[in-house]
Structure formats: C-alpha cells, structure tokens
Tab-separated table of C-alpha atoms in Angstrom:
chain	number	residue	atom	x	y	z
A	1490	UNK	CA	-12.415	-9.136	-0.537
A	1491	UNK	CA	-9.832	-10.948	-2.397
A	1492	UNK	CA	-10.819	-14.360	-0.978
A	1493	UNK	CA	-14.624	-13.275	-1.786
A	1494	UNK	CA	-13.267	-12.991	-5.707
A	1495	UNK	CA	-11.517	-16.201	-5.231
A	1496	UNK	CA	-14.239	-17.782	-4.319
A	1497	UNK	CA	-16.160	-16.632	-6.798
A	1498	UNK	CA	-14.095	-17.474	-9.973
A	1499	UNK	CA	-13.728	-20.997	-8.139
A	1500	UNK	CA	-17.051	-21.342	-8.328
A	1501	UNK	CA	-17.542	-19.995	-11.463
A	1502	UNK	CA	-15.001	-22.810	-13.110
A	1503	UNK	CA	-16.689	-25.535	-11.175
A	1504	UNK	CA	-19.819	-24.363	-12.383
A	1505	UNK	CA	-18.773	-25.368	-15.644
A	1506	UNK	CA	-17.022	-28.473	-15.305
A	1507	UNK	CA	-19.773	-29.617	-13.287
A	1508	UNK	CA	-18.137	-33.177	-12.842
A	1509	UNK	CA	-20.785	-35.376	-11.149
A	1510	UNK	CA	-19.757	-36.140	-8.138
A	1511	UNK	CA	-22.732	-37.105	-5.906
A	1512	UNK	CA	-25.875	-38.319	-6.971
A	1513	UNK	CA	-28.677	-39.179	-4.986
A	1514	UNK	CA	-31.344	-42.238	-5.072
A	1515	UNK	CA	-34.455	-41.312	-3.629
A	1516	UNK	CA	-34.774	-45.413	-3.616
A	1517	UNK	CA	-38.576	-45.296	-1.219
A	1518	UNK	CA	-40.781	-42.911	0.001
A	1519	UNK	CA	-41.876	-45.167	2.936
A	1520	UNK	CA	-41.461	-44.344	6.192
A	1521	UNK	CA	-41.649	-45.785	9.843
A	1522	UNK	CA	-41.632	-42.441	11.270
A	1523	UNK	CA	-43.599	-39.695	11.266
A	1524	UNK	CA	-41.438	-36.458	11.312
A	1525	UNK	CA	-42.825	-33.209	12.089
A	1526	UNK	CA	-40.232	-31.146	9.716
A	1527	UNK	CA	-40.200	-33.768	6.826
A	1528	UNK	CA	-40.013	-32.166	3.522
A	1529	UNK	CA	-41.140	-35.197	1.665
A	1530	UNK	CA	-44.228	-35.744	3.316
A	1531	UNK	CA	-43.526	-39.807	3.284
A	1532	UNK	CA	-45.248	-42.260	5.265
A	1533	UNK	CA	-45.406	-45.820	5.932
A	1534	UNK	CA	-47.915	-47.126	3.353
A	1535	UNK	CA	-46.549	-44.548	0.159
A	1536	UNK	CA	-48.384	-44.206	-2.833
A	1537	UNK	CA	-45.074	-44.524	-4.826
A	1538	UNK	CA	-43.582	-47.940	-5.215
A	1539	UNK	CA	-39.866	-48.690	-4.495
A	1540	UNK	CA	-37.912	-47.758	-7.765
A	1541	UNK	CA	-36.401	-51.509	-8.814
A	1542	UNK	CA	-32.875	-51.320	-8.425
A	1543	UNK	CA	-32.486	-52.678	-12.079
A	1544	UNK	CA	-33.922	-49.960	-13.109
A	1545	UNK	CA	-31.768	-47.447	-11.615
A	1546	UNK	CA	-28.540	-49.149	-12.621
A	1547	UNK	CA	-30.096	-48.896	-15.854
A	1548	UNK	CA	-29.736	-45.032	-15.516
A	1549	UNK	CA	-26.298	-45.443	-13.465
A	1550	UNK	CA	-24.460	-46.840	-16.475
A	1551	UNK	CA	-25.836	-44.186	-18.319
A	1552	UNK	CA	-22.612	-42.604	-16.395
A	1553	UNK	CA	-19.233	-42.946	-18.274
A	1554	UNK	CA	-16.483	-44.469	-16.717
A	1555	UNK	CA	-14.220	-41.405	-16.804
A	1556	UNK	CA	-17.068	-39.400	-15.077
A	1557	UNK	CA	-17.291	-42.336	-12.104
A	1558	UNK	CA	-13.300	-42.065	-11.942
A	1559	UNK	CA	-13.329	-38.999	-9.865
A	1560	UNK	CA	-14.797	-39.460	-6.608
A	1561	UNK	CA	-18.327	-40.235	-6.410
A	1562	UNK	CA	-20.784	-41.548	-4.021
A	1563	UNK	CA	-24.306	-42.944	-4.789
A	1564	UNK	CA	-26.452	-41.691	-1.547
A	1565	UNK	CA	-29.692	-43.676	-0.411
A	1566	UNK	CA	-31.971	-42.093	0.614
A	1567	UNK	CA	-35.985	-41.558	1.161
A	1568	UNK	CA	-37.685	-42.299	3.203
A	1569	UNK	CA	-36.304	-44.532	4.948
A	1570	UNK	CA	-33.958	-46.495	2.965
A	1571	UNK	CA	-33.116	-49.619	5.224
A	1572	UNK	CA	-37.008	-50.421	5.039
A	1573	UNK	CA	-36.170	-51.994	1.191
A	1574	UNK	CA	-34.818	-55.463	1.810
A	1575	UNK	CA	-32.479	-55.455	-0.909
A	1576	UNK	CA	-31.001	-52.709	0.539
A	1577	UNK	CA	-27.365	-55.112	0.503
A	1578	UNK	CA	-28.058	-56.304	-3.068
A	1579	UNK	CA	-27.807	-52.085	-4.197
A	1580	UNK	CA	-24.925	-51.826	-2.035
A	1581	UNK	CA	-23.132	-54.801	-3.356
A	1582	UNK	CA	-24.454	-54.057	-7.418
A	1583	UNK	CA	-22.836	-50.502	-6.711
A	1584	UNK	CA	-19.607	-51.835	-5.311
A	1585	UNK	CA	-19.137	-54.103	-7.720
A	1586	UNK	CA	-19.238	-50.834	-10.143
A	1587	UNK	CA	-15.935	-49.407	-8.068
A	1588	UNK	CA	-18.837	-47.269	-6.465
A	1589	UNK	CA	-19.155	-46.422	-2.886
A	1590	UNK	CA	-22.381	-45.880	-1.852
A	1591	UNK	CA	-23.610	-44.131	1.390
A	1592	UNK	CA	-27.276	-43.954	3.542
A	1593	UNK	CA	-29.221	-41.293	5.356
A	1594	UNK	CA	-31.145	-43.033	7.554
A	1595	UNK	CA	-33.092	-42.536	11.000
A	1596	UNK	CA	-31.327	-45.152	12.318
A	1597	UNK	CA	-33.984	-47.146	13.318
A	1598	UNK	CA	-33.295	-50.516	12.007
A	1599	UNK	CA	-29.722	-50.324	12.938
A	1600	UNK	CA	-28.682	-53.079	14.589
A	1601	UNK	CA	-25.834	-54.617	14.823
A	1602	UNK	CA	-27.095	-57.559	12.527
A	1603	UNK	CA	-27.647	-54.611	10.084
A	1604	UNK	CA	-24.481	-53.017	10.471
A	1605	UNK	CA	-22.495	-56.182	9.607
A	1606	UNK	CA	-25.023	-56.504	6.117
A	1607	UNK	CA	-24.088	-53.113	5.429
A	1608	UNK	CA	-20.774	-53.207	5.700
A	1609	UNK	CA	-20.344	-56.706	3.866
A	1610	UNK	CA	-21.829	-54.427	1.350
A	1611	UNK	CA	-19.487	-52.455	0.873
A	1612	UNK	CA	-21.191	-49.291	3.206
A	1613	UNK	CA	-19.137	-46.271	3.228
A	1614	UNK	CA	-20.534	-43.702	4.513
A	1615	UNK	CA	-23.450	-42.815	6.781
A	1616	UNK	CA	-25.534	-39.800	8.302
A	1617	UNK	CA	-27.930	-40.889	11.471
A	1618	UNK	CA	-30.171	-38.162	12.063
A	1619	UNK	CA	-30.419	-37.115	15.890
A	1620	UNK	CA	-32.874	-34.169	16.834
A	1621	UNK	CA	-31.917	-33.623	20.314
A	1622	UNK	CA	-31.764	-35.465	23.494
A	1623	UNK	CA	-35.116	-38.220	24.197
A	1624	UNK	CA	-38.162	-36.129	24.603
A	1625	UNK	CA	-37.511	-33.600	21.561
A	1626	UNK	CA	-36.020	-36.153	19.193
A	1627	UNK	CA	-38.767	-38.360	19.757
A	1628	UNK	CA	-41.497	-35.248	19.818
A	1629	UNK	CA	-40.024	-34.705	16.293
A	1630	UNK	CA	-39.501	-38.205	14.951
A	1631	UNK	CA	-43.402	-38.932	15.781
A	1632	UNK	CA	-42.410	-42.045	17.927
A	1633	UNK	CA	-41.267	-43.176	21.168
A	1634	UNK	CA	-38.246	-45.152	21.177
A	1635	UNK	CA	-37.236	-43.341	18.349
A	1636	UNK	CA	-34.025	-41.607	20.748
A	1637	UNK	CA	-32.995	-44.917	21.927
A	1638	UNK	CA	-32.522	-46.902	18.250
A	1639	UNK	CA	-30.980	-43.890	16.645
A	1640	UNK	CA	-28.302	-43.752	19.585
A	1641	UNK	CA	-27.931	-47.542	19.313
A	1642	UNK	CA	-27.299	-46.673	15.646
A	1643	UNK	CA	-24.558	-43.762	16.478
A	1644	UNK	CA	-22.957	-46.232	18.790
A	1645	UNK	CA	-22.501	-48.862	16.338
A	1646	UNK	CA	-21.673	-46.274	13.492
A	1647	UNK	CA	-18.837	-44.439	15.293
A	1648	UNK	CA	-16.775	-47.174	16.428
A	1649	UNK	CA	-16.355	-48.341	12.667
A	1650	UNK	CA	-13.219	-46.674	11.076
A	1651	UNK	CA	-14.384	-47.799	7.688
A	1652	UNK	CA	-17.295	-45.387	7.929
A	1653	UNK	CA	-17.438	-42.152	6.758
A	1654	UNK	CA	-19.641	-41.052	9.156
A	1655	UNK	CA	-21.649	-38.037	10.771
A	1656	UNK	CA	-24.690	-37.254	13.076
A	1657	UNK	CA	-27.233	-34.788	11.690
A	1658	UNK	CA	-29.505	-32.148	13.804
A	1659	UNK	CA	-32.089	-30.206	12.499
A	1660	UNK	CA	-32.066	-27.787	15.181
A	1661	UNK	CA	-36.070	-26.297	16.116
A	1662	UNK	CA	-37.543	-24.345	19.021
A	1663	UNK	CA	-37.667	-27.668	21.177
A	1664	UNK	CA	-33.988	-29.040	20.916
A	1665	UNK	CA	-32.615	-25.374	20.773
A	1666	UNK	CA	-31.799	-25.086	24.123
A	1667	UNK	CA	-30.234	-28.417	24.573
A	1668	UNK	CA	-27.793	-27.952	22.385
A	1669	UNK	CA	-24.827	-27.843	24.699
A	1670	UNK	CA	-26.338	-31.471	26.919
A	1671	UNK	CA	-26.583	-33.073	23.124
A	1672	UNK	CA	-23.088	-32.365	22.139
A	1673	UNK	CA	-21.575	-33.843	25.195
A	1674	UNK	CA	-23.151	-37.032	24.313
A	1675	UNK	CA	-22.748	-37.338	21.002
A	1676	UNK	CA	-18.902	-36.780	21.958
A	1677	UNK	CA	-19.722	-39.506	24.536
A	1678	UNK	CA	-20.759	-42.051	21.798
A	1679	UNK	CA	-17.655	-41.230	19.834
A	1680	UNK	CA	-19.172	-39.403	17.016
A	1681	UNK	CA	-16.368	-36.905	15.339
A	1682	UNK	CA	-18.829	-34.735	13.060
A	1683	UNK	CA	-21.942	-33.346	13.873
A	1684	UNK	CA	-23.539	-31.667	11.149
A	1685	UNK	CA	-26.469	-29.033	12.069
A	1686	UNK	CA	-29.164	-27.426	9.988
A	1687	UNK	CA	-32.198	-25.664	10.457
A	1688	UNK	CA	-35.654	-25.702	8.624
A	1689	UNK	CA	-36.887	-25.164	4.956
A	1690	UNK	CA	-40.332	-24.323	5.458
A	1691	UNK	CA	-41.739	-26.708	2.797
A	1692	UNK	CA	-43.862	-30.126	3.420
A	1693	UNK	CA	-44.840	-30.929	6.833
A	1694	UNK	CA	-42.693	-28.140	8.195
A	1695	UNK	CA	-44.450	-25.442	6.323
A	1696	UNK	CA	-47.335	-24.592	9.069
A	1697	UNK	CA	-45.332	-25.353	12.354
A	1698	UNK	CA	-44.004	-22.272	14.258
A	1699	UNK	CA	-42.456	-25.023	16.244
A	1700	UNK	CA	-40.072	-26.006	13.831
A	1701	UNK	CA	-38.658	-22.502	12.789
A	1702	UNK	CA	-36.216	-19.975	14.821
A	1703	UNK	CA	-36.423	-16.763	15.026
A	1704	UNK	CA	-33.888	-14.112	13.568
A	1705	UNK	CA	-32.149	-13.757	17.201
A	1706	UNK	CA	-32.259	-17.874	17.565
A	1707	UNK	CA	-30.693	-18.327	14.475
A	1708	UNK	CA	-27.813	-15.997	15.466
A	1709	UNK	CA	-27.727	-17.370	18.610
A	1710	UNK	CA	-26.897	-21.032	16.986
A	1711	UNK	CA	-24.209	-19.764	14.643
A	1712	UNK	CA	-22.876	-18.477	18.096
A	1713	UNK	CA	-23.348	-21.946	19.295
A	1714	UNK	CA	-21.195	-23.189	16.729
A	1715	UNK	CA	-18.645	-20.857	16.954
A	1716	UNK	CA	-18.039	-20.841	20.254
A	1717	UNK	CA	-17.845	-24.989	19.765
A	1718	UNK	CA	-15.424	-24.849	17.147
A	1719	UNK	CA	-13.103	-22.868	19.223
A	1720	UNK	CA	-13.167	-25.036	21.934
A	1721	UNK	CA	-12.158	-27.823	19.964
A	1722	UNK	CA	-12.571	-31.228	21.203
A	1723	UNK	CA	-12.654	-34.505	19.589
A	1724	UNK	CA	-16.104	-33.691	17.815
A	1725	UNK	CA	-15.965	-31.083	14.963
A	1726	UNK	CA	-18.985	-29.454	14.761
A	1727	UNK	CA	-20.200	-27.371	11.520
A	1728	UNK	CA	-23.496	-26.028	9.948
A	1729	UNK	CA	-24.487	-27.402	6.930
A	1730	UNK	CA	-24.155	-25.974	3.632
A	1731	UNK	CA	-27.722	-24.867	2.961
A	1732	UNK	CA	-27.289	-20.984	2.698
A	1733	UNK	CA	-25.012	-17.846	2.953
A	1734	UNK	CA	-24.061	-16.676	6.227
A	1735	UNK	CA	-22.391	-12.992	5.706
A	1736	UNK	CA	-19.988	-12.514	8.622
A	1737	UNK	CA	-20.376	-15.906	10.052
A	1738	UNK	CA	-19.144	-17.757	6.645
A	1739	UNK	CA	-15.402	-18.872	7.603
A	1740	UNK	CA	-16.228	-19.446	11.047
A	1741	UNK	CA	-19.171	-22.375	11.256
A	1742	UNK	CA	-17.716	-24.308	8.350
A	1743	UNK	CA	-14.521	-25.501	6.688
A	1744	UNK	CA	-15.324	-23.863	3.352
A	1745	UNK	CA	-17.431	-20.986	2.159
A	1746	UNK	CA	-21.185	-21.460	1.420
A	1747	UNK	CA	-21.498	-23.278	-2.631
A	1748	UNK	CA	-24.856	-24.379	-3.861
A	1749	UNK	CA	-23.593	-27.609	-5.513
A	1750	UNK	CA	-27.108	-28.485	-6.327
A	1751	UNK	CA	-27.099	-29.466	-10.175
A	1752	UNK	CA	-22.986	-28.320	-10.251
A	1753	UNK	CA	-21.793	-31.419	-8.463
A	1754	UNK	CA	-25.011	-32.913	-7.283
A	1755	UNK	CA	-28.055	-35.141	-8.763
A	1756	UNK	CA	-30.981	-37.053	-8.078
A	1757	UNK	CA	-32.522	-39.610	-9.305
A	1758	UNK	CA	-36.213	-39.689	-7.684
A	1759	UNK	CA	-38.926	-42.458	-6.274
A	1760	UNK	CA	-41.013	-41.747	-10.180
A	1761	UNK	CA	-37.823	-41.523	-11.966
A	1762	UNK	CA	-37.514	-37.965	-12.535
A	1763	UNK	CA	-34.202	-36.216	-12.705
A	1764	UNK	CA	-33.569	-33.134	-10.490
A	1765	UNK	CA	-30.536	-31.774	-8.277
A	1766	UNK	CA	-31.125	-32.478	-4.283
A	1767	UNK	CA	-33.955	-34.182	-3.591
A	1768	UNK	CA	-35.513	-31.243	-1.527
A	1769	UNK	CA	-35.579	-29.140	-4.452
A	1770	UNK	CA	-39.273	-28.519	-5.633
A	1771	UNK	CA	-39.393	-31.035	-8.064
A	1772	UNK	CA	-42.085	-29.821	-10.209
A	1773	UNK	CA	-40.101	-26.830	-10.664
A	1774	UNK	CA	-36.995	-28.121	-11.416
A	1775	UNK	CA	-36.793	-31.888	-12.454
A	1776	UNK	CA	-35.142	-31.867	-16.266
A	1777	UNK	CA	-36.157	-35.335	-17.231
A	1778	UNK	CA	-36.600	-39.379	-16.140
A	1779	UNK	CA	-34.683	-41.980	-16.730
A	1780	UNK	CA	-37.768	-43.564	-18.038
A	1781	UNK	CA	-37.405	-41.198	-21.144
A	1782	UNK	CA	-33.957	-40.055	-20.879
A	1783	UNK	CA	-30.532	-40.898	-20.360
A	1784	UNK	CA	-29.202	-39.809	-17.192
A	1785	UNK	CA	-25.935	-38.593	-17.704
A	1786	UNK	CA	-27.307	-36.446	-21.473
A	1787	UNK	CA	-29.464	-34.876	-18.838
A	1788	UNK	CA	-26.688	-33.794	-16.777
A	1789	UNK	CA	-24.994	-32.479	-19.258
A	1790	UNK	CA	-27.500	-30.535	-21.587
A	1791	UNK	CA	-30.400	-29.781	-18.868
A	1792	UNK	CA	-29.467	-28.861	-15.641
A	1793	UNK	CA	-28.975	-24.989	-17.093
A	1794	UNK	CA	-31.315	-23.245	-14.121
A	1795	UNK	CA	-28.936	-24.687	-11.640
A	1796	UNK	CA	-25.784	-23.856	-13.346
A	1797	UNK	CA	-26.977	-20.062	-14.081
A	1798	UNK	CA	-28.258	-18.744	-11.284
A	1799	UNK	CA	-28.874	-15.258	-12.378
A	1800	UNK	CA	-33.045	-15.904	-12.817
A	1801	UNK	CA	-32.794	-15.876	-8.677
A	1802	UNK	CA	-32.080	-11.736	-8.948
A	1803	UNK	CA	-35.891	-11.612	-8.273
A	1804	UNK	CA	-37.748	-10.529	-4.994
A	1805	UNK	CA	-36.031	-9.788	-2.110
A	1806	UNK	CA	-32.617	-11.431	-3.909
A	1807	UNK	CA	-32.957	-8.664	-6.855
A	1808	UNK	CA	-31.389	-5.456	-4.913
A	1809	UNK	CA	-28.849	-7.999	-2.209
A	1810	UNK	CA	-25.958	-6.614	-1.762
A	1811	UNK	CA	-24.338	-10.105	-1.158
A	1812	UNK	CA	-25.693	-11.248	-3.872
A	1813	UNK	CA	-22.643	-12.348	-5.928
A	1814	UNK	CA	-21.659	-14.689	-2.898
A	1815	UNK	CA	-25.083	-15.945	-1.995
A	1816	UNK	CA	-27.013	-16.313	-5.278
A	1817	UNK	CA	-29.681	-17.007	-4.709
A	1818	UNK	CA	-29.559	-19.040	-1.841
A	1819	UNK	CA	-30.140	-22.785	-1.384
A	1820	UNK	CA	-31.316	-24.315	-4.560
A	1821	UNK	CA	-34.437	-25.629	-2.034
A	1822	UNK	CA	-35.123	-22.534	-1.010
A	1823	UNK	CA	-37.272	-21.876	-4.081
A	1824	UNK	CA	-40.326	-23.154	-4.819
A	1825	UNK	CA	-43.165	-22.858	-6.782
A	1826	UNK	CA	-43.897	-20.129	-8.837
A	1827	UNK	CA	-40.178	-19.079	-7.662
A	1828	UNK	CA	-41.484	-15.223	-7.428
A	1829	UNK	CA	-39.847	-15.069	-3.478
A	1830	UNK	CA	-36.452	-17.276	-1.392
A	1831	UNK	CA	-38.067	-19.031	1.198
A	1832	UNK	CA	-35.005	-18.442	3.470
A	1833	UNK	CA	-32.625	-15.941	3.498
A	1834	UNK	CA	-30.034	-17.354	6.158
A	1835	UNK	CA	-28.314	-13.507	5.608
A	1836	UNK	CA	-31.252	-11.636	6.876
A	1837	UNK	CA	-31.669	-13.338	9.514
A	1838	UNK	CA	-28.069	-12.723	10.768
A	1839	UNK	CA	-29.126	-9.334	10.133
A	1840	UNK	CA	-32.670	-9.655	11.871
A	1841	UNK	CA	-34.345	-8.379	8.578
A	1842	UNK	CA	-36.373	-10.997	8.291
A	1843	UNK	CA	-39.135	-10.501	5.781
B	1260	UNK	CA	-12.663	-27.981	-29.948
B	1261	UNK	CA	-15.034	-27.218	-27.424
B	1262	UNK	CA	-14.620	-30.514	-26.539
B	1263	UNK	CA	-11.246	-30.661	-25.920
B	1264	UNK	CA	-11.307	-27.744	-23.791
B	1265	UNK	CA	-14.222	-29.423	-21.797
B	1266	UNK	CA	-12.148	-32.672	-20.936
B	1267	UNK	CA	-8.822	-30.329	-20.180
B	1268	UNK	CA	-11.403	-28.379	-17.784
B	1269	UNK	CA	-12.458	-31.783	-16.057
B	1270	UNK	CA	-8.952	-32.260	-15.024
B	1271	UNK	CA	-8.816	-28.764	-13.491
B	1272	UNK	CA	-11.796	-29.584	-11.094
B	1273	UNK	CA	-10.747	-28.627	-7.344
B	1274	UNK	CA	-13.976	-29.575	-5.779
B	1275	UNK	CA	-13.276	-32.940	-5.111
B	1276	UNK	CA	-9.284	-32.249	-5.203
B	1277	UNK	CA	-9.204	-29.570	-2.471
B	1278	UNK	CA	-12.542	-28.590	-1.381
B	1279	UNK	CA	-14.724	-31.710	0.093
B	1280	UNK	CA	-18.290	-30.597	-0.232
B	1281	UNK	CA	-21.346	-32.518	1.640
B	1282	UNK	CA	-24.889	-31.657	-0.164
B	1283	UNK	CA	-26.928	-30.263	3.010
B	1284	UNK	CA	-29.234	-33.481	3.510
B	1285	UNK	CA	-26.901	-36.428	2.211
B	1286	UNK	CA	-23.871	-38.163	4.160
B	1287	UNK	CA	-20.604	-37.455	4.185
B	1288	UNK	CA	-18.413	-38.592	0.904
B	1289	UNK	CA	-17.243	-41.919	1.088
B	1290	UNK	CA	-13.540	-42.823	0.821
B	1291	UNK	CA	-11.928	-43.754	-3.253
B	1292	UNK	CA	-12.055	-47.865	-3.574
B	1293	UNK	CA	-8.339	-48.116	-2.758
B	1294	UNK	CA	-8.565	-46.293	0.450
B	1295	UNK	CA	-11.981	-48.293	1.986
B	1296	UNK	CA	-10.093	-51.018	1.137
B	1297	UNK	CA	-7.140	-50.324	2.891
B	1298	UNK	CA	-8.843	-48.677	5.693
B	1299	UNK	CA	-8.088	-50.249	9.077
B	1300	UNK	CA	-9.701	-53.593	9.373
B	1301	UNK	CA	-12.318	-54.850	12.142
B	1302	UNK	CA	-13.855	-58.733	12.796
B	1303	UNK	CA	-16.949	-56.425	11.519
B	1304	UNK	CA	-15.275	-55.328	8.382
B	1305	UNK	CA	-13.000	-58.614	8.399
B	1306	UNK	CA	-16.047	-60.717	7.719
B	1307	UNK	CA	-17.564	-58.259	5.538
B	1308	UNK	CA	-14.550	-58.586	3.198
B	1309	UNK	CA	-14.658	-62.571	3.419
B	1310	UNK	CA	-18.229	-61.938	2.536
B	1311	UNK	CA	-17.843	-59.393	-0.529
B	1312	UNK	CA	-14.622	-61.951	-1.471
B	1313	UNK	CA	-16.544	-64.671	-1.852
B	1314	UNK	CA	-19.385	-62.657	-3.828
B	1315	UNK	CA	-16.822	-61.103	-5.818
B	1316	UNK	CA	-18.002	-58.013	-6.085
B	1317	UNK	CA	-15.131	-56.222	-4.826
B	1318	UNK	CA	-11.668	-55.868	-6.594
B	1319	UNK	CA	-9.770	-59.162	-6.081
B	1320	UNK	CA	-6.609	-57.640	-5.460
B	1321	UNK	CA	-7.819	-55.025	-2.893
B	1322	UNK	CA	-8.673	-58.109	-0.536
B	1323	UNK	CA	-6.340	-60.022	-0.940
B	1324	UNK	CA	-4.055	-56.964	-0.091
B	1325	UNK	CA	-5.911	-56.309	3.213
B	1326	UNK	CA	-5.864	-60.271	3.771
B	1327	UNK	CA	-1.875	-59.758	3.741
C-alpha cells in the first residue's frame, strides 16, 4: 500500500512538471506493408503528404533550450519512416540540435547500407517490430518476405552498441503460442529487450477477432512473461506500458504502469496537429498545429485532459476500485465520444471482461 | 512566483533521473550526447563519426575525444 501512495504522489509531481521528454514525429503515413492490427490505417500511396522537415524544425525550436537539456529523444515514426529519403538529413538537422533522435520501423529497408546512413546520422535508438516467427509475422505484416528483412534488420541492430535498441511484438491469436520458439531466437540474434504488447481495438484491428486475446490468453501472457523474467537470460523481456495490470504490476515490468501520454510525451502529426502518442484518437484529443501554434505554448497551456485525468471516472472506470492507480487507462484507450475504455488490461486479469 | 516554483519543480523531475519510461509504441530512449559519443566505437560507427565530423553537425570536441 505504501508503495501504491508512493507511486501515486510521484506521479502526481510529474504530472505537473511535465518536462517534455519525448516527442514524436509522425514524419509519413506511407506504408510498404499492409498490417492487419495497424491503428493508423496507412498505406503505400497516402493521402497525406510527408510533413517537410523544415517545417517541423520550425515547431522543434519552438522548444527552449533548458527544456531540450534534460533528456529527450525525437522518435520517427509513421508509417514507415525509412520510406522518406531524407530520412539522414532529419537525423543529422536533429543532431546537430544536441538531439538524439530514434525510429520505429518494420525493418524492411534495413540493410546494412542503411544502417551505416543511419548511424552517420547520428541514430540512437531503434524499435524493429517482429510479430512472431515467418508464417504469423508475415500473415500480419500483409507480405511475404516481410520475416526475413525484419530479422536481417534485428541482426544488424543488435550487434551495434551505439544503439539503444529493442524488438517489439504485438502478441495476437496467431503468434500466441509461439511465444516460447520466438524468444529463443530473438536471444539467438542478440537482441537484449523484447518489448510485448497486445491490441487496441481501433483502425484495422477494430473488426478482427484474430487480433485480440481472450481474458484467459491475456493472463496466460503475463504468465509468459513472468515466468521469462525469472529465468533470466541475456534477453530481458517486459510488457509494455499501455495499461494497469493489478497483481501482475511489479512483476512484467521494471516500473509501475504511468500514462506519460501528454505528461512526458508529444506528437507532432503527418497534418501538423498537436496531440500526446500518436495512437491517441486524434480528433478527440489534438490541442493545436504547429501551423497555427507554437509547439512548446501548446505543451504548456493545452494538454490539460491528459494531465487531469479525473473526466475518465466515466463508464465502467466510474465505480473501479483501482482506479487511483489505473486512471483511466491508456490515454489510447479512449476514443470517440469517450463515453466507454476500450481496454481494461485489469479486467481481463480478472476475466470480467465487459 | 508561480514561476519560480515551476522552474524549482523542473529540477525535482525523477522521471528521467530515476525512472526510464518508454511510451508503449516508440523506441527505447536514446543515450545524452556525451554518452553516444563516448559509447564504444565500431568501423560502422567509426565512419559514421568521420562522416558527421566532416558535416559538422556533431560537437567538435566529442569526436575528436572518441578519435583519441
């Protein structure tokens, strides 16, 4: 209980420093796959052109100095970020603001020529994501050969000591029993975090009864992860940050479950608006554009409904017990009209889901 | 006032002090300047800092201290 309180008055201060510490570039919606749980719904010919990257630096120096002294990453993402060709000119242009700067990427143009642009770039950090051995990752990703160039990718990655660097796995109803066959080789290829997560059901993912695990699957995982992180090995294993766990809190990650959405967090998306993650419901909760607004005054005066979280005591949320340690929830787990969570990663440890 | 007490709460953030957060779709964070410079060097990296050297658009003095 005392660690709960802890926790919470943590949070609580953090709340309201909220020193930027992570901000997003949604830099291209385009895509060269065609993934079944994709919550942006991107494909190869987008409607939205690339933001220009003079344009977002415009908004970046919005950013004081003092505010880019603590640490702070700039992380690409889309789409598929490596598909814009001057993906080394944003990498270098953030550098040379004392910025490191960081991809998520399905790892399909990773070659070793691209590795070496990257990292002349001044790459630090990287997430490839993996969803399971051949068949299901390339089932998900929408094309063969998809496996083979993200492990190529993981290869190259993990052998790099100047990479910050992790494999993600959005774990489904295909790649769920595979689980233990995918960790031994991602150990294989070297890779020292694996980072797992399941489903929002938003986008593509919505309609797919593939994509989503049951209440006794989802348990089952946290067990996976458990039982993996007592075992040790060279690969820590831990499941993301993207909801409150009850019971299984302080033993599938290295710290408790905080929303940093909009605390520590923001994006700048493909149209220019200004919201937390970019898998937030952006019509909901965007609080400006850089095309009107300064970045950083909209930080500071706007991002209220992320900071207070008490307008999430609604639905299902309004009578939770655990409320004071879950709030809410995920920041993308509301959408829309925001009446109902989506997810409520506590019921289904509980099998109570609704 | 207010303001004061704002900046002296700045310096009291632990997040990035204590607690290393990852948002749940982005990458891991990457390492302060001084430390991805000084991390341990590869011909991959090697030519990469030649490469951001000659661009200069990294700090000078980082490269030259890996180059020692």
């Amino acid at each position: 209980m005392i660690g709960r309180l802890l926790h919470r008055a943590f949070r609580a201060n953090e709340t309201a420093v909220h020193e930027l510490n992570y901000l997003f570039w949604e830099c291209t919606t385009r895509c060269n796959l065609h993934c079944r749980h994709c919550g942006s719904d991107c494909f190869a010919a987008s409607r939205d052109v690339d933001m220009p990257l003079e344009d977002f630096l415009r908004a970046f120096d919005t950013i004081p100095a003092a505010e880019r002294a603590h640490p702070f990453t700039v992380i690409l993402t889309g789409g598929e970020p490596l598909l814009r060709p001057d993906i080394a000119d944003i990498g270098k242009a953030l550098r040379g603001r004392g910025v490191g700067w960081s991809i998520v990427s399905n790892g399909w143009f990773y070659d070793e020529a691209m590795h070496r642009k990257l990292m002349a770039a001044g790459l630090g950090a990287l997430t490839i994501s993996l969803d399971g051995l051949e068949e299901a990752h390339d089932w998900m990703r929408g094309r063969a050969g998809s496996y083979a160039r993200a492990e190529r990718a993981i290869a190259l990655a993990a052998a790099e000591p100047r990479l910050a660097f992790d494999v993600v796995t959005c774990v489904n109803k295909r790649n769920f029993q595979e689980l233990d066959a995918l960790h031994d080789r991602l150990e294989a290829l070297g890779v020292k975090q694996w980072r797992i997560f399941t489903i929002i059901p938003i986008g593509r993912a919505a309609e797919d009864p593939e994509m989503h695990l049951s209440d006794a699957e989802f348990t089952a995982l946290m067990e996976f992860i458990v039982r993996k992180r007592r075992e040790g090995g060279k690969m820590k294993v831990t499941f993301s940050c993207e909801g409150y766990l009850g019971r299984y809190e302080n033993q599938v990650r290295d710290v408790p479950y905080f929303c940093h959405a909009g605390v520590n967090i923001a994006s700048v998306l493909i149209d220019g608006h200004i919201c937390a993650c970019p898998n937030i419901d952006r019509d909901a909760f965007s609080q400006g554009n850089i095309y009107e607004d300064s970045l950083y005054e909209v930080w500071e005066k706007r991002f209220q409904p992320f900071r207070d979280r008490s307008w999430t005591r609604r639905g299902r949320c309004a009578g939770c017990k655990v409320w004071r340690d879950c709030l809410g929830n995920g920041m993308h787990n509301w959408h829309g009209d925001c009446a109902e969570v989506l997810n409520c990663h506590y019921g289904k440890i509980l099998n109570k889901t609704v | 006032m207010r303001k004061w007490i704002h900046r002296g709460l700045k310096g009291l953030s632990l997040t990035t002090a204590l607690f290393v957060f990852q948002a749940c779709y982005g990458t891991p964070m990457t390492a302060p300047e001084e430390d991805y410079l000084a991390a341990p060097e590869t011909e991959v990296v090697d030519e990469a800092l030649q490469d951001a050297a000659q661009s200069g658009e990294l700090l000078q003095e980082g490269v030259e201290e890996i180059a020692e």
